[in-house]
Amino acid sequence: MTAPIAKIRRERGSSVYNTLRHMAIAYQFKPGERLSEIELAERLGVSRTPVREALGRLVTEGFLQPATRGYMRRPLDVQETLDLYEARVAIERECMRLAIKRATDAQVEEACSYLEESRRVPAAAAVQRLVELDEGFHMRIADMAGNSELRRMLLSLNERIRFIRWIDMENVGRDSTQHEHQDILQALRARDPALSERLLSAHIALRRDQIVDAITRGLARIYLPQEQAPPPGAMPPAA
């Protein structure tokens, strides 16, 4: 049976939005690049309406900003990135505070099992996979907090800083991250609020010089020819 037109339109709009959001996250749109509804619609093989709607959502979510006759990819900005990391620290600290009070023993053990499984993933795995595992660990703490709004805010922040985390993961590597995750879980299991907060804050925060370095390396990655150094997590252009 033919699907209702309204359903087809919803599915097409969702697909367009997801594709454009991924391109924005991975900086396939270069910082400051102006985006054309017409060109994007032609590239994706859709009408301009779902493209316009998707671009509007991406402005609201902080990936794009309005420009003359359209939109542009927001620049990689040091102060904005610092602000995002400060917000992430604040949200995750509150999640940890609530998790210590609300997490069940089963949830803590599940997080321990998840960490053990993630540690078996080789450090040579694709960086987007390693960051995905890292985000999964932190989202489990958010789940333990039992606050859907904090979880939603953390998901949004993760997407906006994901490119920087890809670059930082390439530079820092995985061993120290895994050890820090283990220490955080041990403090959570012990229901130690002071230690948990201190370990989590130290683990998440990036200094200004680290952010400047990550942005510098990220911009080099973005502007090199794609065949030499594609952005981490890049997807092939949509047909």
GROMACS .gro file of C-alpha atoms in nm:
model
  239
    1MET     CA    1   0.000   0.000   0.000
    2THR     CA    2   0.129   0.348  -0.085
    3ALA     CA    3   0.241   0.542   0.221
    4PRO     CA    4   0.046   0.861   0.299
    5ILE     CA    5   0.200   1.172   0.145
    6ALA     CA    6   0.235   1.339   0.487
    7LYS     CA    7   0.440   1.045   0.617
    8ILE     CA    8   0.665   1.047   0.311
    9ARG     CA    9   0.726   1.419   0.360
   10ARG     CA   10   0.813   1.373   0.727
   11GLU     CA   11   1.058   1.095   0.649
   12ARG     CA   12   1.222   1.295   0.370
   13GLY     CA   13   1.250   1.601   0.594
   14SER     CA   14   1.410   1.396   0.871
   15SER     CA   15   1.660   1.246   0.629
   16VAL     CA   16   1.755   1.589   0.495
   17TYR     CA   17   1.797   1.729   0.846
   18ASN     CA   18   2.010   1.435   0.963
   19THR     CA   19   2.234   1.457   0.656
   20LEU     CA   20   2.290   1.832   0.689
   21ARG     CA   21   2.343   1.807   1.064
   22HIS     CA   22   2.614   1.544   1.016
   23MET     CA   23   2.781   1.760   0.753
   24ALA     CA   24   2.776   2.054   0.996
   25ILE     CA   25   2.911   1.845   1.287
   26ALA     CA   26   3.198   1.713   1.075
   27TYR     CA   27   3.273   2.060   0.931
   28GLN     CA   28   3.206   1.943   0.577
   29PHE     CA   29   3.068   2.295   0.565
   30LYS     CA   30   3.377   2.507   0.619
   31PRO     CA   31   3.374   2.777   0.890
   32GLY     CA   32   3.213   3.088   0.747
   33GLU     CA   33   3.096   2.907   0.433
   34ARG     CA   34   2.770   3.042   0.294
   35LEU     CA   35   2.509   2.777   0.223
   36SER     CA   36   2.272   2.787  -0.069
   37GLU     CA   37   1.930   2.628  -0.032
   38ILE     CA   38   1.917   2.574  -0.407
   39GLU     CA   39   2.257   2.403  -0.428
   40LEU     CA   40   2.190   2.184  -0.126
   41ALA     CA   41   1.847   2.085  -0.254
   42GLU     CA   42   1.997   1.988  -0.589
   43ARG     CA   43   2.276   1.792  -0.419
   44LEU     CA   44   2.033   1.601  -0.200
   45GLY     CA   45   1.773   1.556  -0.473
   46VAL     CA   46   1.492   1.718  -0.276
   47SER     CA   47   1.283   2.033  -0.286
   48ARG     CA   48   1.398   2.351  -0.112
   49THR     CA   49   1.136   2.326   0.165
   50PRO     CA   50   1.296   2.045   0.375
   51VAL     CA   51   1.637   2.203   0.322
   52ARG     CA   52   1.511   2.540   0.445
   53GLU     CA   53   1.349   2.376   0.749
   54ALA     CA   54   1.665   2.180   0.830
   55LEU     CA   55   1.888   2.487   0.802
   56GLY     CA   56   1.656   2.675   1.036
   57ARG     CA   57   1.682   2.397   1.294
   58LEU     CA   58   2.060   2.398   1.265
   59VAL     CA   59   2.063   2.771   1.342
   60THR     CA   60   1.860   2.706   1.656
   61GLU     CA   61   2.098   2.427   1.756
   62GLY     CA   62   2.404   2.650   1.718
   63PHE     CA   63   2.568   2.497   1.410
   64LEU     CA   64   2.479   2.771   1.161
   65GLN     CA   65   2.410   3.141   1.177
   66PRO     CA   66   2.200   3.366   0.953
   67ALA     CA   67   2.382   3.541   0.672
   68THR     CA   68   2.283   3.771   0.388
   69ARG     CA   69   2.041   3.571   0.173
   70GLY     CA   70   2.085   3.248   0.363
   71TYR     CA   71   2.301   3.084   0.626
   72MET     CA   72   2.665   3.015   0.702
   73ARG     CA   73   2.858   2.761   0.911
   74ARG     CA   74   2.955   2.913   1.244
   75PRO     CA   75   3.331   2.967   1.276
   76LEU     CA   76   3.551   2.754   1.500
   77ASP     CA   77   3.580   3.012   1.778
   78VAL     CA   78   3.803   2.977   2.084
   79GLN     CA   79   3.575   3.163   2.328
   80GLU     CA   80   3.263   2.985   2.206
   81THR     CA   81   3.437   2.650   2.247
   82LEU     CA   82   3.549   2.744   2.598
   83ASP     CA   83   3.190   2.840   2.679
   84LEU     CA   84   3.064   2.505   2.548
   85TYR     CA   85   3.315   2.313   2.759
   86GLU     CA   86   3.226   2.517   3.068
   87ALA     CA   87   2.861   2.437   3.007
   88ARG     CA   88   2.944   2.070   2.963
   89VAL     CA   89   3.135   2.064   3.292
   90ALA     CA   90   2.842   2.227   3.473
   91ILE     CA   91   2.585   1.986   3.328
   92GLU     CA   92   2.792   1.674   3.386
   93ARG     CA   93   2.875   1.775   3.742
   94GLU     CA   94   2.505   1.812   3.814
   95CYS     CA   95   2.437   1.477   3.648
   96MET     CA   96   2.701   1.319   3.869
   97ARG     CA   97   2.558   1.482   4.182
   98LEU     CA   98   2.215   1.338   4.102
   99ALA     CA   99   2.357   1.002   3.992
  100ILE     CA  100   2.526   0.954   4.329
  101LYS     CA  101   2.185   0.993   4.492
  102ARG     CA  102   1.970   0.810   4.238
  103ALA     CA  103   2.175   0.550   4.052
  104THR     CA  104   2.089   0.189   4.122
  105ASP     CA  105   2.363  -0.066   4.179
  106ALA     CA  106   2.251  -0.234   3.855
  107GLN     CA  107   2.307   0.088   3.659
  108VAL     CA  108   2.654   0.131   3.806
  109GLU     CA  109   2.744  -0.228   3.721
  110GLU     CA  110   2.612  -0.184   3.367
  111ALA     CA  111   2.837   0.121   3.326
  112CYS     CA  112   3.132  -0.085   3.451
  113SER     CA  113   3.053  -0.356   3.197
  114TYR     CA  114   3.025  -0.094   2.923
  115LEU     CA  115   3.365   0.045   3.018
  116GLU     CA  116   3.523  -0.300   3.008
  117GLU     CA  117   3.380  -0.363   2.663
  118SER     CA  118   3.494  -0.024   2.535
  119ARG     CA  119   3.845  -0.085   2.665
  120ARG     CA  120   3.867  -0.387   2.439
  121VAL     CA  121   3.822  -0.165   2.133
  122PRO     CA  122   4.173  -0.104   1.996
  123ALA     CA  123   4.321   0.244   2.016
  124ALA     CA  124   4.378   0.223   1.640
  125ALA     CA  125   4.002   0.215   1.577
  126ALA     CA  126   3.844   0.503   1.385
  127VAL     CA  127   3.850   0.817   1.598
  128GLN     CA  128   3.477   0.872   1.552
  129ARG     CA  129   3.419   0.527   1.706
  130LEU     CA  130   3.641   0.612   2.003
  131VAL     CA  131   3.458   0.940   2.066
  132GLU     CA  132   3.125   0.759   2.033
  133LEU     CA  133   3.234   0.519   2.307
  134ASP     CA  134   3.349   0.810   2.522
  135GLU     CA  135   3.015   0.986   2.479
  136GLY     CA  136   2.837   0.662   2.563
  137PHE     CA  137   3.017   0.646   2.898
  138HIS     CA  138   2.917   1.000   2.991
  139MET     CA  139   2.559   0.951   2.874
  140ARG     CA  140   2.529   0.659   3.114
  141ILE     CA  141   2.604   0.893   3.402
  142ALA     CA  142   2.338   1.128   3.265
  143ASP     CA  143   2.094   0.836   3.253
  144MET     CA  144   2.170   0.756   3.617
  145ALA     CA  145   2.083   1.116   3.709
  146GLY     CA  146   1.725   1.051   3.598
  147ASN     CA  147   1.674   1.402   3.458
  148SER     CA  148   1.561   1.405   3.095
  149GLU     CA  149   1.629   1.778   3.047
  150LEU     CA  150   1.990   1.750   3.162
  151ARG     CA  151   2.029   1.452   2.931
  152ARG     CA  152   1.888   1.646   2.637
  153MET     CA  153   2.119   1.941   2.701
  154LEU     CA  154   2.421   1.712   2.722
  155LEU     CA  155   2.330   1.545   2.392
  156SER     CA  156   2.312   1.885   2.226
  157LEU     CA  157   2.647   1.995   2.369
  158ASN     CA  158   2.810   1.670   2.262
  159GLU     CA  159   2.712   1.735   1.902
  160ARG     CA  160   2.844   2.091   1.904
  161ILE     CA  161   3.186   1.995   2.045
  162ARG     CA  162   3.219   1.659   1.868
  163PHE     CA  163   3.460   1.783   1.602
  164ILE     CA  164   3.695   1.925   1.869
  165ARG     CA  165   3.674   1.594   2.058
  166TRP     CA  166   3.766   1.405   1.742
  167ILE     CA  167   4.074   1.622   1.704
  168ASP     CA  168   4.161   1.605   2.074
  169MET     CA  169   4.122   1.226   2.080
  170GLU     CA  170   4.370   1.197   1.793
  171ASN     CA  171   4.621   1.403   1.989
  172VAL     CA  172   4.574   1.273   2.344
  173GLY     CA  173   4.500   0.911   2.274
  174ARG     CA  174   4.284   0.672   2.468
  175ASP     CA  175   4.476   0.517   2.755
  176SER     CA  176   4.455   0.815   2.989
  177THR     CA  177   4.085   0.859   2.909
  178GLN     CA  178   4.008   0.499   2.998
  179HIS     CA  179   4.194   0.520   3.329
  180GLU     CA  180   4.008   0.840   3.416
  181HIS     CA  181   3.675   0.674   3.336
  182GLN     CA  182   3.766   0.389   3.569
  183ASP     CA  183   3.851   0.628   3.852
  184ILE     CA  184   3.526   0.820   3.800
  185LEU     CA  185   3.322   0.501   3.817
  186GLN     CA  186   3.498   0.390   4.134
  187ALA     CA  187   3.417   0.722   4.300
  188LEU     CA  188   3.056   0.693   4.184
  189ARG     CA  189   3.031   0.339   4.314
  190ALA     CA  190   3.164   0.461   4.649
  191ARG     CA  191   2.901   0.742   4.642
  192ASP     CA  192   3.176   0.996   4.707
  193PRO     CA  193   3.045   1.334   4.581
  194ALA     CA  194   3.359   1.541   4.636
  195LEU     CA  195   3.593   1.294   4.468
  196SER     CA  196   3.349   1.225   4.184
  197GLU     CA  197   3.308   1.595   4.109
  198ARG     CA  198   3.683   1.660   4.119
  199LEU     CA  199   3.768   1.367   3.891
  200LEU     CA  200   3.488   1.441   3.646
  201SER     CA  201   3.573   1.812   3.622
  202ALA     CA  202   3.942   1.739   3.563
  203HIS     CA  203   3.854   1.479   3.301
  204ILE     CA  204   3.618   1.700   3.099
  205ALA     CA  205   3.772   2.045   3.111
  206LEU     CA  206   4.007   2.166   2.840
  207ARG     CA  207   4.240   2.458   2.903
  208ARG     CA  208   4.238   2.753   2.666
  209ASP     CA  209   4.574   2.651   2.517
  210GLN     CA  210   4.441   2.300   2.451
  211ILE     CA  211   4.137   2.441   2.273
  212VAL     CA  212   4.351   2.681   2.068
  213ASP     CA  213   4.571   2.388   1.966
  214ALA     CA  214   4.273   2.167   1.879
  215ILE     CA  215   4.113   2.443   1.671
  216THR     CA  216   4.441   2.510   1.490
  217ARG     CA  217   4.479   2.143   1.403
  218GLY     CA  218   4.111   2.119   1.318
  219LEU     CA  219   4.131   2.409   1.074
  220ALA     CA  220   4.434   2.252   0.909
  221ARG     CA  221   4.235   1.931   0.872
  222ILE     CA  222   3.936   2.113   0.726
  223TYR     CA  223   4.128   2.308   0.466
  224LEU     CA  224   4.363   2.034   0.345
  225PRO     CA  225   4.247   1.862   0.026
  226GLN     CA  226   3.995   1.598   0.131
  227GLU     CA  227   4.185   1.314  -0.033
  228GLN     CA  228   4.481   1.396   0.191
  229ALA     CA  229   4.306   1.447   0.522
  230PRO     CA  230   3.928   1.413   0.536
  231PRO     CA  231   3.760   1.551   0.847
  232PRO     CA  232   3.723   1.288   1.120
  233GLY     CA  233   3.390   1.115   1.094
  234ALA     CA  234   3.325   1.250   0.746
  235MET     CA  235   3.058   1.086   0.536
  236PRO     CA  236   3.062   1.074   0.159
  237PRO     CA  237   2.859   1.355  -0.001
  238ALA     CA  238   2.493   1.267  -0.039
  239ALA     CA  239   2.382   1.173  -0.386
   0.00000   0.00000   0.00000
